[in-house]
Amino acid sequence: FHTLLMLQVENVKLLDRYTNRKAANGTLYLTATHLIYVEASAEVRKETWILHHHIATVEKLPLATAGYPLLIHCKNFHVAHFVIGQERDCHEVYTCLLKLSQPVKPEELYAFSYNPKMSKENREIGWKLIDLKVDYQRMGIPNDYWEITDVNKDYEVCNTYPPEIVVPRAANKAVVIGSSRFRSRGRIPVLSYLYKENNAAICRCSQPLAGFSARCLEDEQMLQAIREANPGSPFMYVVDTRPKLNAMANRAAGKGYENEDNYDNIRFKFIGIENIHVMRSSLQKLLEVCEMKSPSMSDFLTGLENSGWLRHIKAVMDAGVFLAKAVKDEKASVLVHCSDGWDRTAQVCSLASILLDPFYRTFKGFMVLIEKEWIAMGHKFSHRCGHLCGDPKEVSPVFTQFVDCVWQLMQQFPCTFEFNERFLLEIHDHVYSCQFGNFLGTCHKEREDLKIFEKTHSLWPFLLQKKQELRNPLYRGFTAYKELQPNTLPFSFQFWCGMYNRFDKGMHPKQCVLDHLLSCVSQKVKLEDSASELENKLPFLDGPLPSDACPLPKVGPAASKTPMLNTPQGYEGDPPPALSNGAAGGDEDVLSDVDQRNKENLSPHQDLHGDTIEVLDSEAKEGKPQHH
Amino acid sequence: MEFAELIKTPRADNVALHRPFYPAVEGTLCLTGHHLIFSSRRQDNAEELWLLHSNIDSIEKRFVGSLGTIIIKCKDLRIIQLDIPGMEECLNIASSIEALSTLDSVTLMYPFFYRPMFEVVEDGWRSFLPDQEFELLSSATDEWRLSCINKEFSVCPSYPPVVIVPKSIDDEALRKVAMFRHGSRFPVLSYYHKKNGMVMMRSSQPLTGTNGKRCKEDEKLINATLRPGKRGYIIDTRSLNVAQQARAKGGGFEQEVHYPQWRRIHKCIERFNILQESLIKLVEACNDQSHNMDRWLSKLEASNWLTHIKEILTAACLAAQCIDREGASVLVHGTEGTDSTLQVTSLAQIILDPRCRTIRGFESLVVREWLQAGHPFQQRCAQSAYSNSKQKWEAPVFLLFLDCVWQILRQFPCSFEFNEQFLIMLFEHAYASQFGTFLGNNESERSKLKLPQKTMSLWSWVNRSEELCKFQNPLFEANSLVIWPSVAPQSLQLWEGVFLRWNRPSKFLDEAQEEMISIIKYNKELQAKVNALRRQLAELETDDRMQENL
């Protein structure tokens, strides 16, 4: 513990975000990787862990009576409000955190020091767990129309694409190279998903450098090759996921969109998903709503509307649905792009794949999908998540929106995903945690340069270890459902409290159906084992079992093991409830000598007695609340 | 009156029925005295739709050439469309439906004609009698008594014949208190909290008027529920402003000087037309599929439905908190004490009392706190969200209560013996039913209508195992805890099972429900099997040992 300890501050309070109950004193520790707060006086040892990489902002607030407040916002939507006794301490913590939360060099990222004490072989096996070639094989590629080419092996075609890409056989090297010169950053059209049933394909690229009149024969040939790789359809869609106005503005800069007259048999379509800057400010507004102190229903709904967040989620979903329908119902191939083809395009292509193919709704499939459409194709995780100190305007919740869309699908189709909500949250956590190598850097080439395959671990084997708690007990298996056709009417979209108010446990249902069912599932295995064991011991038993079974012993669900967070929550002045601040999850192993961490963050039962009387008293005086 | 007179065209052929998410079906439409019946002609897959006329909230007709279209909007929020060839037939059918769905005499309603096709095991009219309730209470305390003061409904027309009052207050005093309370609704026991002996009472507003009238008996009555030196809380479901205005009309609230041992808290639960308008707006928003996201959210917000849910739940939680956490007795009232008061007292009991979270217990709660307590169901549920009449007595007070229960159920999914379907079923029957349970506005009216003799009780039907199994929550595990729901906006949701029920396909959600049930059922069977095997093994082993001993 102490070898890693960088700073220790006594006399620190962690305020509860909502109630005004007196916070207990505790100790704040800074280690190389985490901020750890231990509440001293609690009956249950209560710890809060925050990974430095998860910290989005640290603010010093004006002096309060209790001391010097420090407000920390995390990228996983955890908000921690500390009050530190001494100004000097507060400032020291503040400057330390500023430095620790914004590493400058990639080598400072957690993944490079993270050591789960795993053998080299196992680490390497971990990186080989996801093999994109296998996924293309699953789609039947290579076949008569599509091939895997290493034309980009030295990143000559496109330095943000992986070395191996899938292009139409009909597109020879000259076409590929020619097309790459006509596409922004050389991001040529490549295959994202092939719908085997009818040969319709989803392809992706960046915007063409069309300007007002430029054209490129090879690019036109490339699109023709894609269209002809699907002989069943006389046309193909070209979908620009940007709002038309944005796309037109790009023409002035020599970029833009495809001219329908120049390409044979394409149907061009805009789907207006807003850009990263709009999305960033939308999330900011949403989080402000989530953080409001005792909002009325109106405040909340108006804030939700004004944030535009659900509007954007719906736009992404609408686009995904359009792609899936084009492929399945119209049997047409689709080429998708936005500007650079690494944000909106990634969202839309991966969502369409989930809608079309049940494989991507399994653990393995979802990992493949993220590796394929996001990591390999150069979604700039490092910039979008702000892993390193850099341009704040590059940060945007593009991946968060994708995860939100998947969650929306889970709500509409509860039996179709192999994994549950927690799997999404785990992945979302680790996209920001920099604990594993997968999401570091901006593209495959950069990850190679960083030597992440040699120096870091892959996330996926770690998630698979936790499969039992991340699985969906209602999953009906791979073959139960094929394509999904979600309802995209506005009322089908919900605010995801489990994500954006994830650490405000008081807002969540107090009993968890998922836990209950998971414990049923694990119990089932045990019961089946003991049933067959008993049957073996009774070799002479032939007849039917007696049906008058004795009274059932309690089938104890997990719910009864974890006490309910169940206290009244100041209904008289309605500050909304929230009982605890959670710890950042997923970061095992370091500081193993610290007492067992209490990740549940059980808060001791609150006694609202004192506060309540006070408020009740003041309200009772002819109903005029007095402000203390 | 003969229904035949109202039915101008009893039958039409080649009618097309349109419902959301189903292909149109062609068939025959028949009108009977109480039902609209549609049956498809297809032999392979005959489909029938039976709709109670009393379930019809409004009807619209349109004509294109000689093809008439009737759009029927139901109180359960469903909308169906019938295409009827022939203008005359269509007009006749429309006017017949209109007449049959707006009968003004209660005794012409279907419950008076309904003959059950099931065997009555238990007469629901006798399932929840006040004596039984009092017996339960007597086992815990002897400070209360059953008073028959209202035997002929002579003191309070909206109270049941027997009520529970403090033992120390005699009927003479009750009579005086009744004079001092709006509609004679003197304070009566609503709930006794066994854990600490605290109680919740309910009443109507005191008639203090502008000059602050007082009634010593009233003060004595409610003080009788206080422990020495302890303080009680009066929860007035109106804002202070509204309560003050009520004085001008002879109403008012308990003043500190006369009730020094009581702290009064004002909450603001809306009433009547405000709630009705809220429902109309909400359903309008849910039915309009042309909305974009912003418009949907702003319409949802403007309906204020969830605001009402939050207000009601907050008040109920406060009442529960006073009783359980403050260890204080509580008196709840608004103006009449028949609407918001009952929402608060019944929800507080669901929070406090595990019994109310069982099926039987919840039924008993509805009987005690709504039917016997005199919630005017007939007035409130005469029309639902599609009404265009401007009558002022309709209000979705009971639906709001059910919605609040659903919110708590969603937050405590393992604490209720019943499921969402049970609540939806009660919503449907409150608005239109073959049973007499929700007819009339109070016990006095029900007794005059001789409902227990002439109609079937909803409970007779529900409490048979065939029906009950549909309403059981597979996750239920009895717990004796007080359950404190969150009232944060993030924790409250639109009740999709009611408001989006007809607007979206439910296949995938139903399948999830089935899956959940089968997982739990399988585990229980497995457990039973393991237990049986263990027992058998144990028996064999004892046999062996006995043989060895021989």
PDB file of N, CA and C in Angstrom, chain A residues 544-553, chain B residues 523-536 539:
ATOM      1  N   PRO A 544     -42.237 -43.499 -10.744  1.00  0.00           N
ATOM      2  CA  PRO A 544     -42.227 -42.034 -10.731  1.00  0.00           C
ATOM      3  C   PRO A 544     -41.932 -41.506  -9.337  1.00  0.00           C
ATOM      4  N   LEU A 545     -41.399 -40.345  -9.309  1.00  0.00           N
ATOM      5  CA  LEU A 545     -41.079 -39.726  -8.030  1.00  0.00           C
ATOM      6  C   LEU A 545     -42.352 -39.379  -7.293  1.00  0.00           C
ATOM      7  N   PRO A 546     -42.308 -39.491  -5.992  1.00  0.00           N
ATOM      8  CA  PRO A 546     -43.490 -39.055  -5.251  1.00  0.00           C
ATOM      9  C   PRO A 546     -43.719 -37.575  -5.529  1.00  0.00           C
ATOM     10  N   SER A 547     -44.964 -37.231  -5.782  1.00  0.00           N
ATOM     11  CA  SER A 547     -45.229 -35.838  -6.155  1.00  0.00           C
ATOM     12  C   SER A 547     -45.514 -34.981  -4.935  1.00  0.00           C
ATOM     13  N   ASP A 548     -45.791 -35.650  -3.813  1.00  0.00           N
ATOM     14  CA  ASP A 548     -46.108 -34.857  -2.626  1.00  0.00           C
ATOM     15  C   ASP A 548     -44.825 -34.376  -1.962  1.00  0.00           C
ATOM     16  N   ALA A 549     -44.122 -33.540  -2.697  1.00  0.00           N
ATOM     17  CA  ALA A 549     -42.849 -33.051  -2.176  1.00  0.00           C
ATOM     18  C   ALA A 549     -43.077 -32.292  -0.881  1.00  0.00           C
ATOM     19  N   CYS A 550     -42.121 -32.418  -0.017  1.00  0.00           N
ATOM     20  CA  CYS A 550     -42.259 -31.698   1.239  1.00  0.00           C
ATOM     21  C   CYS A 550     -42.167 -30.207   0.964  1.00  0.00           C
ATOM     22  N   PRO A 551     -42.614 -29.409   1.938  1.00  0.00           N
ATOM     23  CA  PRO A 551     -42.638 -27.966   1.714  1.00  0.00           C
ATOM     24  C   PRO A 551     -41.283 -27.475   1.217  1.00  0.00           C
ATOM     25  N   LEU A 552     -41.342 -26.599   0.242  1.00  0.00           N
ATOM     26  CA  LEU A 552     -40.115 -26.132  -0.378  1.00  0.00           C
ATOM     27  C   LEU A 552     -39.270 -25.372   0.614  1.00  0.00           C
ATOM     28  N   PRO A 553     -38.022 -25.747   0.729  1.00  0.00           N
ATOM     29  CA  PRO A 553     -37.152 -24.857   1.491  1.00  0.00           C
ATOM     30  C   PRO A 553     -36.984 -23.576   0.679  1.00  0.00           C
TER      31      PRO A 553
ATOM     32  N   ASN B 523     -36.946 -23.979 -11.388  1.00  0.00           N
ATOM     33  CA  ASN B 523     -36.127 -24.079 -10.174  1.00  0.00           C
ATOM     34  C   ASN B 523     -36.918 -24.651  -9.010  1.00  0.00           C
ATOM     35  N   LYS B 524     -38.166 -24.215  -8.909  1.00  0.00           N
ATOM     36  CA  LYS B 524     -38.981 -24.696  -7.797  1.00  0.00           C
ATOM     37  C   LYS B 524     -39.246 -26.189  -7.947  1.00  0.00           C
ATOM     38  N   GLU B 525     -39.512 -26.614  -9.176  1.00  0.00           N
ATOM     39  CA  GLU B 525     -39.759 -28.033  -9.411  1.00  0.00           C
ATOM     40  C   GLU B 525     -38.511 -28.861  -9.104  1.00  0.00           C
ATOM     41  N   LEU B 526     -37.396 -28.311  -9.539  1.00  0.00           N
ATOM     42  CA  LEU B 526     -36.129 -28.982  -9.321  1.00  0.00           C
ATOM     43  C   LEU B 526     -35.872 -29.139  -7.823  1.00  0.00           C
ATOM     44  N   GLN B 527     -36.132 -28.084  -7.106  1.00  0.00           N
ATOM     45  CA  GLN B 527     -35.931 -28.106  -5.659  1.00  0.00           C
ATOM     46  C   GLN B 527     -36.821 -29.171  -5.028  1.00  0.00           C
ATOM     47  N   ALA B 528     -38.046 -29.233  -5.491  1.00  0.00           N
ATOM     48  CA  ALA B 528     -38.979 -30.222  -4.953  1.00  0.00           C
ATOM     49  C   ALA B 528     -38.477 -31.634  -5.245  1.00  0.00           C
ATOM     50  N   LYS B 529     -37.948 -31.792  -6.451  1.00  0.00           N
ATOM     51  CA  LYS B 529     -37.445 -33.107  -6.842  1.00  0.00           C
ATOM     52  C   LYS B 529     -36.263 -33.512  -5.949  1.00  0.00           C
ATOM     53  N   VAL B 530     -35.346 -32.575  -5.760  1.00  0.00           N
ATOM     54  CA  VAL B 530     -34.182 -32.863  -4.919  1.00  0.00           C
ATOM     55  C   VAL B 530     -34.627 -33.232  -3.507  1.00  0.00           C
ATOM     56  N   ASN B 531     -35.596 -32.489  -2.997  1.00  0.00           N
ATOM     57  CA  ASN B 531     -36.080 -32.778  -1.648  1.00  0.00           C
ATOM     58  C   ASN B 531     -36.678 -34.177  -1.558  1.00  0.00           C
ATOM     59  N   ALA B 532     -37.451 -34.525  -2.582  1.00  0.00           N
ATOM     60  CA  ALA B 532     -38.091 -35.840  -2.584  1.00  0.00           C
ATOM     61  C   ALA B 532     -37.050 -36.944  -2.625  1.00  0.00           C
ATOM     62  N   LEU B 533     -36.046 -36.736  -3.469  1.00  0.00           N
ATOM     63  CA  LEU B 533     -34.982 -37.737  -3.581  1.00  0.00           C
ATOM     64  C   LEU B 533     -34.247 -37.895  -2.260  1.00  0.00           C
ATOM     65  N   ARG B 534     -33.966 -36.770  -1.632  1.00  0.00           N
ATOM     66  CA  ARG B 534     -33.242 -36.813  -0.353  1.00  0.00           C
ATOM     67  C   ARG B 534     -34.020 -37.615   0.673  1.00  0.00           C
ATOM     68  N   ARG B 535     -35.327 -37.366   0.677  1.00  0.00           N
ATOM     69  CA  ARG B 535     -36.153 -38.034   1.661  1.00  0.00           C
ATOM     70  C   ARG B 535     -36.154 -39.538   1.403  1.00  0.00           C
ATOM     71  N   GLN B 536     -36.269 -39.865   0.122  1.00  0.00           N
ATOM     72  CA  GLN B 536     -36.292 -41.267  -0.248  1.00  0.00           C
ATOM     73  C   GLN B 536     -35.011 -41.985   0.162  1.00  0.00           C
ATOM     74  N   GLU B 539     -34.931 -42.573   3.767  1.00  0.00           N
ATOM     75  CA  GLU B 539     -35.779 -43.701   4.141  1.00  0.00           C
ATOM     76  C   GLU B 539     -35.068 -45.024   3.868  1.00  0.00           C
TER      77      GLU B 539
END
